[in-house]
Short mmCIF file of C-alpha atoms in Angstrom, two decimals:
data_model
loop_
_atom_site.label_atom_id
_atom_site.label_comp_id
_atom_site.label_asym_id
_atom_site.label_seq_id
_atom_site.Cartn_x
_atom_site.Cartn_y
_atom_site.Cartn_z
CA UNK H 1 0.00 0.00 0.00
CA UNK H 2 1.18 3.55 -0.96
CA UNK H 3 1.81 5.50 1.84
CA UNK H 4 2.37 9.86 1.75
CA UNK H 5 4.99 10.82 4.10
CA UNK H 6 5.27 14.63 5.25
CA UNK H 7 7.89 16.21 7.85
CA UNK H 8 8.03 19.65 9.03
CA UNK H 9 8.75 21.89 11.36
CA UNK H 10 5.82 23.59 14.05
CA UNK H 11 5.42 27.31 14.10
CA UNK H 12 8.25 26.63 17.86
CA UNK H 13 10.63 24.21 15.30
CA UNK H 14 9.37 20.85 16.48
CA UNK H 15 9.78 18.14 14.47
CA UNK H 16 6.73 16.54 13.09
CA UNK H 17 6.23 13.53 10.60
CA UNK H 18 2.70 11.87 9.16
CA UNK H 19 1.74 9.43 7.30
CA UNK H 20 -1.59 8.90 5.17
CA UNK H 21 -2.39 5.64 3.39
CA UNK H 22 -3.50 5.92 -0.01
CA UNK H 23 -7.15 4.33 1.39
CA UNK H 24 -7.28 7.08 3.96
CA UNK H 25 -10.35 6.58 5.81
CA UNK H 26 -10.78 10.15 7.27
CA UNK H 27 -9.84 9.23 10.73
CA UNK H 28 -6.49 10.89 11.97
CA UNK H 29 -4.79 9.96 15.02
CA UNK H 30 -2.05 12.12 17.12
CA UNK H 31 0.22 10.80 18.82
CA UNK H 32 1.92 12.32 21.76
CA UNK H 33 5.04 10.61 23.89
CA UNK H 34 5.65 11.08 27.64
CA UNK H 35 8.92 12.52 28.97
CA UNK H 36 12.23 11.92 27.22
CA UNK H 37 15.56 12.84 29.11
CA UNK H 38 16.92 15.99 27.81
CA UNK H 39 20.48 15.51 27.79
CA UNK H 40 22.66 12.45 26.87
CA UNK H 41 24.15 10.27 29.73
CA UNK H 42 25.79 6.77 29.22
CA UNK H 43 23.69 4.07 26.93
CA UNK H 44 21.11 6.98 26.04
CA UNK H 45 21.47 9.97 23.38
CA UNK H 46 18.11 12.16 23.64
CA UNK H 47 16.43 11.80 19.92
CA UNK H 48 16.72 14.55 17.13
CA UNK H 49 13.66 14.34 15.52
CA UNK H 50 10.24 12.33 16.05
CA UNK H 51 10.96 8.90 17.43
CA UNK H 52 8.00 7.53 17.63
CA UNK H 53 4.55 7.62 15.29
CA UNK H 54 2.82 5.34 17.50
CA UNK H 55 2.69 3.54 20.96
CA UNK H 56 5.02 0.48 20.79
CA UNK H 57 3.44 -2.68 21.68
CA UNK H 58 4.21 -4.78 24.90
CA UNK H 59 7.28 -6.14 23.97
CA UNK H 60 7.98 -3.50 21.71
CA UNK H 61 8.08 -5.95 18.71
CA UNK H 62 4.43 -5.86 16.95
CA UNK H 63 4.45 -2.49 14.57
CA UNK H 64 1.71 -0.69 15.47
CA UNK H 65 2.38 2.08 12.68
CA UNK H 66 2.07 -0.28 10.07
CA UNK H 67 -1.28 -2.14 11.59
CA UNK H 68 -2.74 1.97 11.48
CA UNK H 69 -1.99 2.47 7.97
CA UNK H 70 -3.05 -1.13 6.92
CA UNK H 71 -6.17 0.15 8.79
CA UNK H 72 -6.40 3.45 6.73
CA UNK H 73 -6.09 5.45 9.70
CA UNK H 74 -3.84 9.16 9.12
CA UNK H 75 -0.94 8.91 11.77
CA UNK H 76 1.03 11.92 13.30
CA UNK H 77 3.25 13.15 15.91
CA UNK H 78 5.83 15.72 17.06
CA UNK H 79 9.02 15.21 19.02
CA UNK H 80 7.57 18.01 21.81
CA UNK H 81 10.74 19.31 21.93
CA UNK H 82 10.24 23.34 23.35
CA UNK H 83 13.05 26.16 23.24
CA UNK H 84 16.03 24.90 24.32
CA UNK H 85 15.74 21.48 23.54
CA UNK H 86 13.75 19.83 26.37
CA UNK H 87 11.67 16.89 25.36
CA UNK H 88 8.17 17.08 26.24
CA UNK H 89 9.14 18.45 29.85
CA UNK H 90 7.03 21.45 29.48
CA UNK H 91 3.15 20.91 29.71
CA UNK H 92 1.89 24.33 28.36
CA UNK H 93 4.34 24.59 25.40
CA UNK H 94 3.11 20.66 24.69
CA UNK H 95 -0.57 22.10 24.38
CA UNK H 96 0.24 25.03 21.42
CA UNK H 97 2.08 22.64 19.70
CA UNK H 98 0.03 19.96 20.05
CA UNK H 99 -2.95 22.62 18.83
CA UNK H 100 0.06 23.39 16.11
CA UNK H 101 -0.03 19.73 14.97
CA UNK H 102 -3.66 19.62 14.89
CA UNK H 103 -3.92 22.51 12.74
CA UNK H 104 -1.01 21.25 10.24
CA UNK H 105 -2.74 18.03 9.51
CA UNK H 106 -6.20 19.61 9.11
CA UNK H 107 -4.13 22.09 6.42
CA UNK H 108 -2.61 19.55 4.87
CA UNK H 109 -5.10 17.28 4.95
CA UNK H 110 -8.69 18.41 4.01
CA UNK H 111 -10.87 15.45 4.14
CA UNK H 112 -9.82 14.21 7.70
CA UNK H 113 -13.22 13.65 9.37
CA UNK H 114 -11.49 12.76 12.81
CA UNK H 115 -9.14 13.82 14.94
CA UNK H 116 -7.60 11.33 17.72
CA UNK H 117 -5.08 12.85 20.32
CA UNK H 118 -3.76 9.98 22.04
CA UNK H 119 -0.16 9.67 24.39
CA UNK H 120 1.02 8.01 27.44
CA UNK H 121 2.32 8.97 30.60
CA UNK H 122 3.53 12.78 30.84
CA UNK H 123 1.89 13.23 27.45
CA UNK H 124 -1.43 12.76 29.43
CA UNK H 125 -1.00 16.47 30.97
CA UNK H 126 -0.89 18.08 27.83
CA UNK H 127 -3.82 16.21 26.47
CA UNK H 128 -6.05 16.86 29.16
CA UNK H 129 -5.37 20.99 29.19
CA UNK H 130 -5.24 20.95 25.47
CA UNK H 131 -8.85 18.96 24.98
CA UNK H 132 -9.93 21.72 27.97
CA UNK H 133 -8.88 24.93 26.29
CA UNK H 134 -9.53 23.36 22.57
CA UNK H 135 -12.17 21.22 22.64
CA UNK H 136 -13.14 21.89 18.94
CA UNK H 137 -9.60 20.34 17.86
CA UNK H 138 -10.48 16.84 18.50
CA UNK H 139 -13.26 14.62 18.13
CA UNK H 140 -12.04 11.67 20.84
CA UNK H 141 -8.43 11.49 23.12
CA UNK H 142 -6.82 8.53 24.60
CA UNK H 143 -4.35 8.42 27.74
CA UNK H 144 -2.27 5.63 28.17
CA UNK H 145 -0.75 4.94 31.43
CA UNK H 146 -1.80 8.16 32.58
CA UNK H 147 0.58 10.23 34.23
CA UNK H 148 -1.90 11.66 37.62
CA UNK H 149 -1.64 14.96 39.15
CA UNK H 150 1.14 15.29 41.55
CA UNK H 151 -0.93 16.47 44.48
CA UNK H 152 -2.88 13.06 44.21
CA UNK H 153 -0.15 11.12 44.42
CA UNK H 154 1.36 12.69 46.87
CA UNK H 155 -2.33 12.34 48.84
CA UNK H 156 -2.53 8.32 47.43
CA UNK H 157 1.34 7.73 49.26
CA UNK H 158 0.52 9.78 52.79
CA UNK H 159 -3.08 7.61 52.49
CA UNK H 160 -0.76 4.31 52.22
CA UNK H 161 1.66 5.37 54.62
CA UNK H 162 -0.99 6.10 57.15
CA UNK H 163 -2.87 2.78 56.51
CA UNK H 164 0.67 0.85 56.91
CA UNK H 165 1.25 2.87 60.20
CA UNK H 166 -2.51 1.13 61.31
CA UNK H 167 -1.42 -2.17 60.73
CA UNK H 168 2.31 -1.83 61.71
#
């Protein structure tokens, strides 16, 4: 199957990258990674560029890019990298350009009926605050291994920490 690749650059200089089957069925999904360390340290180099189009599976063998387009879904994402090179560690710079890609694909792309903003763990920050300010720019969202709020974690551990305390 024919596939139409476009990368760019967001309005900030993000990298983006999607692909559109040739049977594209209208239905675009956006994807959005979590944190990614900033600066290299021994056995890891921070990417240049988008790294990933799609969550990996399990065992991070099964494509799930190629699955999409077999599936004739539109695929996207953006390496959420904000001034100064920090990967995705800076929620309201991840909602503009995530409202950045949104707006590139609908430009580019004129007959996509649906827009999916999907991402796991620190993505899930930016998603919820971007689907809260923009709610026009997407018709469904999906959080994977949502990243909570810090204050309700920090509530969830003194809970625990009390209940152990009980029983100790």
């Amino acid at each position: 199957p024919v596939v139409v690749t476009t990368s760019g650059k967001l309005t900030n200089g993000a990298a983006y990258t999607m692909k559109v089957p040739a049977r594209f069925n209208g239905t675009f999904f956006i994807w959005n990674h979590g944190f990614r360390p900033s600066f290299p340290y021994p056995t890891y180099t921070p990417p240049t560029g988008v790294d990933e189009l799609t969550p990996y599976s399990v065992n991070r063998k099964a494509d799930v890019t190629a699955e999409m387009l077999k599936a004739g879904y539109g695929i996207a994402s953006y390496d959420r990298a904000s001034t100064g090179g920090l990967h995705g560690w800076n929620t309201t710079d991840g909602v503009e350009m995530l409202k950045d890609m949104v707006d590139t694909a609908r430009a580019k792309y004129t007959n996509i009926k649906k827009v999916v903003v999907y991402g796991s763990s620190g993505a899930t920050p930016v998603i919820n605050q971007f689907i809260e300010k923009y709610p026009d720019k997407a018709d469904a969202v999906g959080l994977l291994a949502g990243l909570s709020a810090t204050s309700a974690s920090i509530q969830s551990a003194c809970d625990y920490f009390y209940l152990l305390s009980v029983f100790a």
